[in-house]
PDB file of C-alpha atoms in Angstrom:
ATOM      1  CA  MET B   1      98.872 -14.884  84.980  1.00  0.00           C
ATOM      2  CA  ALA B   2     100.414 -17.972  86.273  1.00  0.00           C
ATOM      3  CA  VAL B   3     103.441 -16.105  87.643  1.00  0.00           C
ATOM      4  CA  GLY B   4     100.920 -13.800  89.693  1.00  0.00           C
ATOM      5  CA  ARG B   5      99.413 -17.354  90.706  1.00  0.00           C
ATOM      6  CA  ARG B   6     102.635 -18.357  91.825  1.00  0.00           C
ATOM      7  CA  ARG B   7     103.629 -15.244  93.649  1.00  0.00           C
ATOM      8  CA  TRP B   8     100.474 -15.141  95.462  1.00  0.00           C
ATOM      9  CA  VAL B   9     100.838 -18.658  96.805  1.00  0.00           C
ATOM     10  CA  ILE B  10     104.512 -17.718  98.140  1.00  0.00           C
ATOM     11  CA  GLU B  11     103.093 -14.804 100.118  1.00  0.00           C
ATOM     12  CA  ALA B  12     100.396 -16.615 101.356  1.00  0.00           C
ATOM     13  CA  LEU B  13     102.998 -19.286 102.680  1.00  0.00           C
ATOM     14  CA  ILE B  14     105.239 -16.694 104.137  1.00  0.00           C
ATOM     15  CA  ASP B  15     102.048 -15.159 105.777  1.00  0.00           C
ATOM     16  CA  ILE B  16     101.247 -18.364 107.261  1.00  0.00           C
ATOM     17  CA  VAL B  17     104.737 -19.182 108.584  1.00  0.00           C
ATOM     18  CA  LEU B  18     105.109 -15.602 110.165  1.00  0.00           C
ATOM     19  CA  LEU B  19     101.455 -15.688 111.379  1.00  0.00           C
ATOM     20  CA  THR B  20     102.406 -18.947 113.334  1.00  0.00           C
ATOM     21  CA  LEU B  21     105.585 -17.731 114.693  1.00  0.00           C
ATOM     22  CA  LEU B  22     103.746 -14.790 115.710  1.00  0.00           C
ATOM     23  CA  ALA B  23     101.202 -16.779 117.866  1.00  0.00           C
ATOM     24  CA  THR B  24     104.044 -18.722 119.247  1.00  0.00           C
ATOM     25  CA  VAL B  25     105.673 -15.270 120.376  1.00  0.00           C
ATOM     26  CA  GLY B  26     102.411 -14.433 122.039  1.00  0.00           C
ATOM     27  CA  ILE B  27     102.095 -17.520 123.889  1.00  0.00           C
ATOM     28  CA  GLY B  28     105.578 -17.147 124.979  1.00  0.00           C
ATOM     29  CA  ILE B  29     105.069 -13.956 126.144  1.00  0.00           C
ATOM     30  CA  VAL B  30     102.217 -14.866 128.108  1.00  0.00           C
ATOM     31  CA  VAL B  31     103.209 -18.038 129.930  1.00  0.00           C
ATOM     32  CA  ILE B  32     107.010 -16.866 130.323  1.00  0.00           C
ATOM     33  CA  ARG B  33     107.414 -15.296 134.079  1.00  0.00           C
ATOM     34  CA  ASN B  34     110.658 -13.518 133.601  1.00  0.00           C
ATOM     35  CA  LEU B  35     110.172  -9.958 132.286  1.00  0.00           C
ATOM     36  CA  LEU B  36     113.295  -9.418 130.998  1.00  0.00           C
ATOM     37  CA  ALA B  37     112.567 -12.542 128.739  1.00  0.00           C
ATOM     38  CA  VAL B  38     109.185 -11.031 127.873  1.00  0.00           C
ATOM     39  CA  THR B  39     110.717  -7.626 126.900  1.00  0.00           C
ATOM     40  CA  MET B  40     112.813  -9.348 124.431  1.00  0.00           C
ATOM     41  CA  LEU B  41     110.026 -11.248 122.937  1.00  0.00           C
ATOM     42  CA  SER B  42     107.789  -8.490 122.858  1.00  0.00           C
ATOM     43  CA  GLY B  43     110.624  -6.624 120.712  1.00  0.00           C
ATOM     44  CA  ILE B  44     110.721 -10.008 118.550  1.00  0.00           C
ATOM     45  CA  TYR B  45     107.013  -9.702 118.396  1.00  0.00           C
ATOM     46  CA  SER B  46     107.501  -6.334 117.035  1.00  0.00           C
ATOM     47  CA  LEU B  47     109.777  -7.297 114.022  1.00  0.00           C
ATOM     48  CA  ILE B  48     107.700 -10.068 112.949  1.00  0.00           C
ATOM     49  CA  VAL B  49     104.747  -7.882 112.943  1.00  0.00           C
ATOM     50  CA  ALA B  50     106.666  -5.132 110.670  1.00  0.00           C
ATOM     51  CA  VAL B  51     107.577  -8.001 108.177  1.00  0.00           C
ATOM     52  CA  LEU B  52     103.997  -8.795 107.624  1.00  0.00           C
ATOM     53  CA  PHE B  53     103.256  -4.975 107.236  1.00  0.00           C
ATOM     54  CA  VAL B  54     105.834  -4.772 104.706  1.00  0.00           C
ATOM     55  CA  LEU B  55     104.253  -7.849 102.974  1.00  0.00           C
ATOM     56  CA  MET B  56     101.072  -5.823 103.080  1.00  0.00           C
ATOM     57  CA  ASP B  57     102.610  -2.882 101.178  1.00  0.00           C
ATOM     58  CA  ALA B  58     102.333  -0.521 104.208  1.00  0.00           C
ATOM     59  CA  VAL B  59     105.967   0.313 104.514  1.00  0.00           C
ATOM     60  CA  ASP B  60     105.587   3.297 106.448  1.00  0.00           C
ATOM     61  CA  VAL B  61     103.467   1.514 109.281  1.00  0.00           C
ATOM     62  CA  ALA B  62     106.336  -1.507 109.482  1.00  0.00           C
ATOM     63  CA  LEU B  63     108.783   1.372 109.720  1.00  0.00           C
ATOM     64  CA  THR B  64     106.913   2.752 112.895  1.00  0.00           C
ATOM     65  CA  GLU B  65     106.459  -0.607 114.281  1.00  0.00           C
ATOM     66  CA  ALA B  66     109.961  -1.322 114.243  1.00  0.00           C
ATOM     67  CA  ALA B  67     111.243   1.900 115.491  1.00  0.00           C
ATOM     68  CA  VAL B  68     108.543   1.843 118.247  1.00  0.00           C
ATOM     69  CA  GLY B  69     107.986  -1.533 118.817  1.00  0.00           C
ATOM     70  CA  ALA B  70     111.390  -2.912 119.136  1.00  0.00           C
ATOM     71  CA  GLY B  71     113.397  -0.163 119.609  1.00  0.00           C
ATOM     72  CA  ILE B  72     111.696   2.518 122.237  1.00  0.00           C
ATOM     73  CA  MET B  73     109.478  -0.132 123.527  1.00  0.00           C
ATOM     74  CA  VAL B  74     111.867  -2.279 124.669  1.00  0.00           C
ATOM     75  CA  ILE B  75     114.328   0.357 126.204  1.00  0.00           C
ATOM     76  CA  LEU B  76     111.203   1.851 128.246  1.00  0.00           C
ATOM     77  CA  MET B  77     110.144  -1.532 129.454  1.00  0.00           C
ATOM     78  CA  LEU B  78     114.029  -2.233 130.454  1.00  0.00           C
ATOM     79  CA  GLY B  79     113.668   1.067 132.229  1.00  0.00           C
ATOM     80  CA  THR B  80     110.528  -0.027 134.164  1.00  0.00           C
ATOM     81  CA  ILE B  81     112.018  -3.395 134.918  1.00  0.00           C
ATOM     82  CA  ALA B  82     114.924  -1.616 136.512  1.00  0.00           C
ATOM     83  CA  LEU B  83     112.721   0.189 138.667  1.00  0.00           C
ATOM     84  CA  THR B  84     110.417  -2.427 139.906  1.00  0.00           C
ATOM     85  CA  THR B  85     111.183  -6.363 139.563  1.00  0.00           C
ATOM     86  CA  ARG B  86     112.430  -8.721 137.173  1.00  0.00           C
ATOM     87  CA  GLU B  87     109.931 -11.578 138.297  1.00  0.00           C
ATOM     88  CA  GLU B  88     106.028 -11.225 137.482  1.00  0.00           C
ATOM     89  CA  ARG B  89     104.151 -12.130 140.499  1.00  0.00           C
ATOM     90  CA  VAL B  90     101.213 -14.440 140.197  1.00  0.00           C
ATOM     91  CA  HIS B  91      98.354 -13.242 141.771  1.00  0.00           C
ATOM     92  CA  GLY B  92      96.216 -16.580 142.735  1.00  0.00           C
ATOM     93  CA  THR B  93      96.177 -19.649 140.186  1.00  0.00           C
ATOM     94  CA  GLY B  94      92.512 -19.767 139.902  1.00  0.00           C
ATOM     95  CA  HIS B  95      91.118 -19.215 136.132  1.00  0.00           C
ATOM     96  CA  ASN B  96      88.515 -16.524 135.530  1.00  0.00           C
ATOM     97  CA  LEU B  97      85.925 -18.075 133.481  1.00  0.00           C
ATOM     98  CA  LEU B  98      83.954 -14.973 133.301  1.00  0.00           C
ATOM     99  CA  ALA B  99      86.850 -13.233 131.639  1.00  0.00           C
ATOM    100  CA  PHE B 100      87.936 -16.005 129.450  1.00  0.00           C
ATOM    101  CA  VAL B 101      84.049 -16.177 128.286  1.00  0.00           C
ATOM    102  CA  VAL B 102      83.875 -12.220 127.689  1.00  0.00           C
ATOM    103  CA  VAL B 103      87.378 -12.373 125.592  1.00  0.00           C
ATOM    104  CA  LEU B 104      85.789 -15.461 123.518  1.00  0.00           C
ATOM    105  CA  ILE B 105      82.468 -13.466 122.798  1.00  0.00           C
ATOM    106  CA  THR B 106      84.529 -10.258 121.660  1.00  0.00           C
ATOM    107  CA  GLY B 107      87.215 -12.205 119.608  1.00  0.00           C
ATOM    108  CA  ALA B 108      84.272 -13.458 117.788  1.00  0.00           C
ATOM    109  CA  ALA B 109      82.577 -10.470 117.396  1.00  0.00           C
ATOM    110  CA  LEU B 110      85.587  -9.150 115.974  1.00  0.00           C
ATOM    111  CA  ILE B 111      86.006 -11.941 113.751  1.00  0.00           C
ATOM    112  CA  TYR B 112      82.398 -11.727 112.619  1.00  0.00           C
ATOM    113  CA  ALA B 113      83.077  -8.305 111.759  1.00  0.00           C
ATOM    114  CA  THR B 114      85.834  -8.920 109.536  1.00  0.00           C
ATOM    115  CA  LEU B 115      83.480 -11.007 107.310  1.00  0.00           C
ATOM    116  CA  ASP B 116      81.854  -7.680 106.083  1.00  0.00           C
ATOM    117  CA  MET B 117      84.959  -5.994 105.209  1.00  0.00           C
ATOM    118  CA  PRO B 118      86.246  -6.134 101.402  1.00  0.00           C
ATOM    119  CA  GLY B 119      89.010  -8.878 100.756  1.00  0.00           C
ATOM    120  CA  PHE B 120      92.468  -7.572 100.943  1.00  0.00           C
ATOM    121  CA  GLY B 121      93.656  -5.455  97.655  1.00  0.00           C
ATOM    122  CA  ASP B 122      90.265  -6.028  96.300  1.00  0.00           C
ATOM    123  CA  PRO B 123      90.015  -3.405  93.700  1.00  0.00           C
ATOM    124  CA  GLU B 124      86.406  -3.445  93.952  1.00  0.00           C
ATOM    125  CA  ALA B 125      86.384  -1.998  97.416  1.00  0.00           C
ATOM    126  CA  PRO B 126      84.729   1.058  98.328  1.00  0.00           C
ATOM    127  CA  ALA B 127      87.916   2.733  99.261  1.00  0.00           C
ATOM    128  CA  HIS B 128      89.418   1.998  95.536  1.00  0.00           C
ATOM    129  CA  THR B 129      86.339   2.810  93.772  1.00  0.00           C
ATOM    130  CA  HIS B 130      85.415   6.228  95.475  1.00  0.00           C
ATOM    131  CA  LEU B 131      88.228   7.783  97.662  1.00  0.00           C
ATOM    132  CA  SER B 132      91.545   6.643  95.777  1.00  0.00           C
ATOM    133  CA  PRO B 133      90.035   8.207  92.342  1.00  0.00           C
ATOM    134  CA  ARG B 134      89.108  11.246  94.053  1.00  0.00           C
ATOM    135  CA  PHE B 135      92.015  11.840  95.960  1.00  0.00           C
ATOM    136  CA  THR B 136      94.783  11.266  92.939  1.00  0.00           C
ATOM    137  CA  GLN B 137      92.855  13.370  90.784  1.00  0.00           C
ATOM    138  CA  ASP B 138      91.450  16.166  92.586  1.00  0.00           C
ATOM    139  CA  SER B 139      94.360  16.938  95.189  1.00  0.00           C
ATOM    140  CA  PRO B 140      96.500  18.497  93.196  1.00  0.00           C
ATOM    141  CA  GLU B 141      94.567  21.577  92.152  1.00  0.00           C
ATOM    142  CA  GLU B 142      92.428  21.237  95.827  1.00  0.00           C
ATOM    143  CA  ILE B 143      95.394  21.221  97.761  1.00  0.00           C
ATOM    144  CA  GLY B 144      98.254  22.265  95.922  1.00  0.00           C
ATOM    145  CA  ILE B 145     100.590  19.844  97.597  1.00  0.00           C
ATOM    146  CA  PRO B 146     102.211  17.426  95.153  1.00  0.00           C
ATOM    147  CA  ASN B 147     102.456  14.594  97.524  1.00  0.00           C
ATOM    148  CA  MET B 148      99.101  13.172  97.815  1.00  0.00           C
ATOM    149  CA  VAL B 149     100.094  11.296 101.236  1.00  0.00           C
ATOM    150  CA  THR B 150     100.858  14.550 102.605  1.00  0.00           C
ATOM    151  CA  SER B 151      97.966  16.291 101.403  1.00  0.00           C
ATOM    152  CA  VAL B 152      95.422  13.697 102.878  1.00  0.00           C
ATOM    153  CA  LEU B 153      97.246  13.817 105.984  1.00  0.00           C
ATOM    154  CA  ALA B 154      97.638  17.393 106.470  1.00  0.00           C
ATOM    155  CA  SER B 155      94.405  18.828 105.045  1.00  0.00           C
ATOM    156  CA  TYR B 156      91.713  16.350 104.349  1.00  0.00           C
ATOM    157  CA  ARG B 157      92.436  14.612 107.849  1.00  0.00           C
ATOM    158  CA  GLY B 158      93.536  17.600 109.081  1.00  0.00           C
ATOM    159  CA  ILE B 159      91.429  17.552 112.249  1.00  0.00           C
ATOM    160  CA  ASP B 160      92.114  14.037 112.827  1.00  0.00           C
ATOM    161  CA  THR B 161      95.891  14.749 112.493  1.00  0.00           C
ATOM    162  CA  LEU B 162      95.394  17.588 115.059  1.00  0.00           C
ATOM    163  CA  GLY B 163      93.685  15.093 117.477  1.00  0.00           C
ATOM    164  CA  GLU B 164      96.580  12.709 117.387  1.00  0.00           C
ATOM    165  CA  VAL B 165      99.417  15.528 117.909  1.00  0.00           C
ATOM    166  CA  ILE B 166      97.359  16.610 120.924  1.00  0.00           C
ATOM    167  CA  VAL B 167      97.263  13.042 122.291  1.00  0.00           C
ATOM    168  CA  ILE B 168     101.049  12.750 121.664  1.00  0.00           C
ATOM    169  CA  PHE B 169     101.283  16.075 123.364  1.00  0.00           C
ATOM    170  CA  ALA B 170      99.159  15.254 126.440  1.00  0.00           C
ATOM    171  CA  ALA B 171     101.147  12.132 126.897  1.00  0.00           C
ATOM    172  CA  ALA B 172     104.468  13.608 126.434  1.00  0.00           C
ATOM    173  CA  VAL B 173     103.220  16.316 129.060  1.00  0.00           C
ATOM    174  CA  GLY B 174     102.126  13.198 131.244  1.00  0.00           C
ATOM    175  CA  VAL B 175     105.110  11.469 131.119  1.00  0.00           C
ATOM    176  CA  LEU B 176     107.660  14.604 131.827  1.00  0.00           C
ATOM    177  CA  LEU B 177     105.212  15.372 134.874  1.00  0.00           C
ATOM    178  CA  VAL B 178     105.452  11.891 136.198  1.00  0.00           C
ATOM    179  CA  LEU B 179     109.346  11.413 135.621  1.00  0.00           C
ATOM    180  CA  GLY B 180     110.792  14.860 135.087  1.00  0.00           C
ATOM    181  CA  GLY B 181     109.172  16.639 138.290  1.00  0.00           C
ATOM    182  CA  GLY B 182     111.101  15.343 141.024  1.00  0.00           C
ATOM    183  CA  ALA B 183     114.563  15.230 139.113  1.00  0.00           C
ATOM    184  CA  VAL B 184     114.332  18.653 137.854  1.00  0.00           C
ATOM    185  CA  ARG B 185     113.713  20.202 141.331  1.00  0.00           C
ATOM    186  CA  ARG B 186     116.461  18.157 142.811  1.00  0.00           C
ATOM    187  CA  ARG B 187     119.101  19.402 139.972  1.00  0.00           C
ATOM    188  CA  ARG B 188     118.329  23.015 140.925  1.00  0.00           C
ATOM    189  CA  PRO B 189     120.656  24.761 142.842  1.00  0.00           C
ATOM    190  CA  PRO B 190     119.774  27.033 145.990  1.00  0.00           C
ATOM    191  CA  THR B 191     121.062  30.194 144.204  1.00  0.00           C
ATOM    192  CA  ASP B 192     118.821  29.884 141.392  1.00  0.00           C
ATOM    193  CA  ALA B 193     116.240  32.440 142.778  1.00  0.00           C
ATOM    194  CA  ASP B 194     115.648  34.342 139.564  1.00  0.00           C
ATOM    195  CA  ASP B 195     114.439  31.602 137.773  1.00  0.00           C
ATOM    196  CA  PRO B 196     111.565  29.997 139.783  1.00  0.00           C
ATOM    197  CA  ALA B 197     109.830  28.044 137.405  1.00  0.00           C
ATOM    198  CA  GLY B 198     113.033  26.188 136.039  1.00  0.00           C
ATOM    199  CA  GLU B 199     112.770  26.952 132.648  1.00  0.00           C
ATOM    200  CA  GLY B 200     115.787  28.058 132.095  1.00  0.00           C
ATOM    201  CA  ARG B 201     117.631  24.730 132.583  1.00  0.00           C
ATOM    202  CA  ARG B 202     115.645  22.481 130.618  1.00  0.00           C
TER     203      ARG B 202
ATOM    204  CA  MET I   1     115.046 -19.321  94.109  1.00  0.00           C
ATOM    205  CA  PHE I   2     114.015 -16.359  96.089  1.00  0.00           C
ATOM    206  CA  PHE I   3     111.376 -18.535  97.508  1.00  0.00           C
ATOM    207  CA  VAL I   4     114.190 -21.117  98.963  1.00  0.00           C
ATOM    208  CA  VAL I   5     115.912 -18.181 100.413  1.00  0.00           C
ATOM    209  CA  ALA I   6     112.733 -17.014 101.907  1.00  0.00           C
ATOM    210  CA  VAL I   7     112.141 -20.434 103.269  1.00  0.00           C
ATOM    211  CA  ALA I   8     115.738 -20.807 104.743  1.00  0.00           C
ATOM    212  CA  ILE I   9     115.392 -17.309 106.530  1.00  0.00           C
ATOM    213  CA  LEU I  10     112.244 -18.521 107.906  1.00  0.00           C
ATOM    214  CA  VAL I  11     113.799 -21.265 109.297  1.00  0.00           C
ATOM    215  CA  THR I  12     116.665 -19.652 110.993  1.00  0.00           C
ATOM    216  CA  LEU I  13     113.996 -17.456 112.440  1.00  0.00           C
ATOM    217  CA  ALA I  14     112.182 -20.028 114.124  1.00  0.00           C
ATOM    218  CA  PHE I  15     115.727 -21.490 115.742  1.00  0.00           C
ATOM    219  CA  ALA I  16     116.715 -17.703 116.782  1.00  0.00           C
ATOM    220  CA  LEU I  17     112.819 -18.110 118.535  1.00  0.00           C
ATOM    221  CA  VAL I  18     113.829 -21.079 120.072  1.00  0.00           C
ATOM    222  CA  ARG I  19     116.686 -19.283 121.755  1.00  0.00           C
ATOM    223  CA  ALA I  20     114.780 -16.536 122.938  1.00  0.00           C
ATOM    224  CA  PHE I  21     112.202 -19.012 124.571  1.00  0.00           C
ATOM    225  CA  ALA I  22     114.833 -21.333 125.878  1.00  0.00           C
ATOM    226  CA  GLY I  23     117.176 -18.707 127.281  1.00  0.00           C
ATOM    227  CA  PRO I  24     118.677 -19.159 129.894  1.00  0.00           C
ATOM    228  CA  THR I  25     120.323 -15.695 130.488  1.00  0.00           C
ATOM    229  CA  ILE I  26     119.423 -12.655 129.177  1.00  0.00           C
ATOM    230  CA  HIS I  27     122.300 -12.124 126.986  1.00  0.00           C
ATOM    231  CA  ASP I  28     121.046 -15.213 124.968  1.00  0.00           C
ATOM    232  CA  ARG I  29     117.841 -13.305 124.538  1.00  0.00           C
ATOM    233  CA  ILE I  30     119.331 -10.134 123.333  1.00  0.00           C
ATOM    234  CA  LEU I  31     121.297 -11.911 120.833  1.00  0.00           C
ATOM    235  CA  ALA I  32     117.903 -13.940 119.647  1.00  0.00           C
ATOM    236  CA  LEU I  33     116.482 -10.104 119.390  1.00  0.00           C
ATOM    237  CA  ASN I  34     119.475  -8.980 117.297  1.00  0.00           C
ATOM    238  CA  VAL I  35     119.339 -12.410 115.187  1.00  0.00           C
ATOM    239  CA  VAL I  36     115.469 -11.951 114.745  1.00  0.00           C
ATOM    240  CA  GLY I  37     116.317  -8.175 113.659  1.00  0.00           C
ATOM    241  CA  THR I  38     118.740  -9.447 111.026  1.00  0.00           C
ATOM    242  CA  LYS I  39     116.089 -11.992 109.333  1.00  0.00           C
ATOM    243  CA  THR I  40     113.724  -9.305 109.402  1.00  0.00           C
ATOM    244  CA  VAL I  41     116.133  -6.968 107.390  1.00  0.00           C
ATOM    245  CA  LEU I  42     116.756 -10.043 104.991  1.00  0.00           C
ATOM    246  CA  MET I  43     113.358 -11.196 104.899  1.00  0.00           C
ATOM    247  CA  ILE I  44     112.410  -7.706 103.597  1.00  0.00           C
ATOM    248  CA  ALA I  45     114.708  -7.683 100.958  1.00  0.00           C
ATOM    249  CA  VAL I  46     114.056 -11.135  99.614  1.00  0.00           C
ATOM    250  CA  VAL I  47     110.104 -10.185  99.823  1.00  0.00           C
ATOM    251  CA  GLY I  48     110.644  -7.048  97.588  1.00  0.00           C
ATOM    252  CA  PHE I  49     112.379  -9.616  95.127  1.00  0.00           C
ATOM    253  CA  ILE I  50     109.729 -12.203  95.314  1.00  0.00           C
ATOM    254  CA  VAL I  51     106.799  -9.158  94.755  1.00  0.00           C
ATOM    255  CA  GLY I  52     109.079  -7.454  92.320  1.00  0.00           C
ATOM    256  CA  ARG I  53     109.765  -4.226  94.366  1.00  0.00           C
ATOM    257  CA  PRO I  54     113.710  -4.601  94.578  1.00  0.00           C
ATOM    258  CA  GLU I  55     113.393  -1.263  96.093  1.00  0.00           C
ATOM    259  CA  PHE I  56     112.274  -2.632  99.163  1.00  0.00           C
ATOM    260  CA  VAL I  57     116.064  -3.027  99.810  1.00  0.00           C
ATOM    261  CA  ASP I  58     116.384   0.437 100.704  1.00  0.00           C
ATOM    262  CA  ILE I  59     113.698   0.056 103.270  1.00  0.00           C
ATOM    263  CA  ALA I  60     115.922  -3.189 104.519  1.00  0.00           C
ATOM    264  CA  ILE I  61     119.019  -0.823 105.071  1.00  0.00           C
ATOM    265  CA  VAL I  62     116.899   1.024 107.409  1.00  0.00           C
ATOM    266  CA  TYR I  63     115.945  -1.594 109.129  1.00  0.00           C
ATOM    267  CA  ALA I  64     119.456  -2.785 109.505  1.00  0.00           C
ATOM    268  CA  LEU I  65     120.304   0.940 111.106  1.00  0.00           C
ATOM    269  CA  LEU I  66     117.410   0.782 113.343  1.00  0.00           C
ATOM    270  CA  ASN I  67     118.340  -2.791 114.569  1.00  0.00           C
ATOM    271  CA  TYR I  68     121.969  -1.504 114.813  1.00  0.00           C
ATOM    272  CA  ILE I  69     120.483   1.423 117.046  1.00  0.00           C
ATOM    273  CA  GLY I  70     118.190  -0.583 119.255  1.00  0.00           C
ATOM    274  CA  ILE I  71     120.594  -3.023 120.184  1.00  0.00           C
ATOM    275  CA  ILE I  72     123.247  -0.570 121.096  1.00  0.00           C
ATOM    276  CA  ALA I  73     120.396   1.107 123.098  1.00  0.00           C
ATOM    277  CA  VAL I  74     119.326  -2.150 125.048  1.00  0.00           C
ATOM    278  CA  LEU I  75     123.018  -3.298 125.798  1.00  0.00           C
ATOM    279  CA  ARG I  76     123.618   0.261 127.165  1.00  0.00           C
ATOM    280  CA  VAL I  77     120.687   0.154 129.643  1.00  0.00           C
ATOM    281  CA  PHE I  78     122.468  -3.331 131.012  1.00  0.00           C
ATOM    282  CA  GLU I  79     125.875  -2.108 131.310  1.00  0.00           C
ATOM    283  CA  GLY I  80     124.433   1.281 132.897  1.00  0.00           C
ATOM    284  CA  HIS I  81     122.371   1.183 135.671  1.00  0.00           C
ATOM    285  CA  GLY I  82     122.957  -1.897 137.688  1.00  0.00           C
ATOM    286  CA  LEU I  83     120.463  -3.793 135.518  1.00  0.00           C
ATOM    287  CA  SER I  84     123.156  -6.237 135.095  1.00  0.00           C
ATOM    288  CA  ALA I  85     124.493  -6.894 138.619  1.00  0.00           C
ATOM    289  CA  PRO I  86     126.422 -10.057 138.318  1.00  0.00           C
ATOM    290  CA  PRO I  87     124.895 -12.039 141.431  1.00  0.00           C
ATOM    291  CA  ALA I  88     121.325 -11.451 140.595  1.00  0.00           C
ATOM    292  CA  GLU I  89     121.960 -12.153 136.835  1.00  0.00           C
ATOM    293  CA  ALA I  90     123.445 -16.189 138.023  1.00  0.00           C
ATOM    294  CA  GLU I  91     120.786 -16.130 140.277  1.00  0.00           C
ATOM    295  CA  ALA I  92     118.138 -15.511 137.965  1.00  0.00           C
ATOM    296  CA  GLY I  93     119.951 -17.821 135.198  1.00  0.00           C
ATOM    297  CA  LYS I  94     120.101 -20.712 137.567  1.00  0.00           C
ATOM    298  CA  LYS I  95     116.358 -20.224 138.742  1.00  0.00           C
ATOM    299  CA  GLU I  96     115.347 -20.332 135.147  1.00  0.00           C
ATOM    300  CA  ARG I  97     117.374 -23.766 134.412  1.00  0.00           C
ATOM    301  CA  GLY I  98     115.902 -25.181 137.427  1.00  0.00           C
ATOM    302  CA  ARG I  99     112.485 -24.574 136.152  1.00  0.00           C
TER     303      ARG I  99
END
């Protein structure tokens, strides 16, 4: 028991330090006007968040965060900066009091909502007393997939996953329409009359 | 023992953050990002031992690969499309130092 207590204290200390660093990086992102620096800081932010996710045992989420937040996001933002500008322009220095109040109220409401949530890792939480036993005991017979995460994602939560896939597909189509349309048309030689849609070139 | 290592890693993480904030050139910041990525790898490995799950080392290795590929990609972007035109870079660095 003493060992578990000690471990808990160590984890809490690491959490506090990481969250402090996270807040510092967040303030830096708001204050610094050089967009290249902000891009790098957002990558650092993602990496620190990924460590916090690992500390909370959400390894898969952490891997996604590191790959998307620190990997592809940084590259996409650098590409955007290459096409636009490096310095953030400040429109007016007056502070918007109404916006501040709205943010304050929303934040207070969100913090108030977390008070009703069960504690982190609480074995008495509803998810652990109802859902987990059901999935771990019944999913092999009901679905027939040995991996329970897969059976939850692909069957119990199948419609939700389908919705996610539709969102990602729509986003990909949108990005291709915005970015790819002009380039494809320009690249096509004029003799290519038998392939009017340009499908064969992609 | 692992706790001391974790504290040391957190301190170096803070130093890397200082470099990311201070700049002054973009290359300092890319280096800071790379160092933070390395510290993330080490942190995950150490945390794995602290919480009694040494298999976290595998995840740390995946992070190391991701970090390497990410930094290479960022540097390629800078090398490629006129993002790091030398006069503009020098100017940006000067402007920042002046502030």
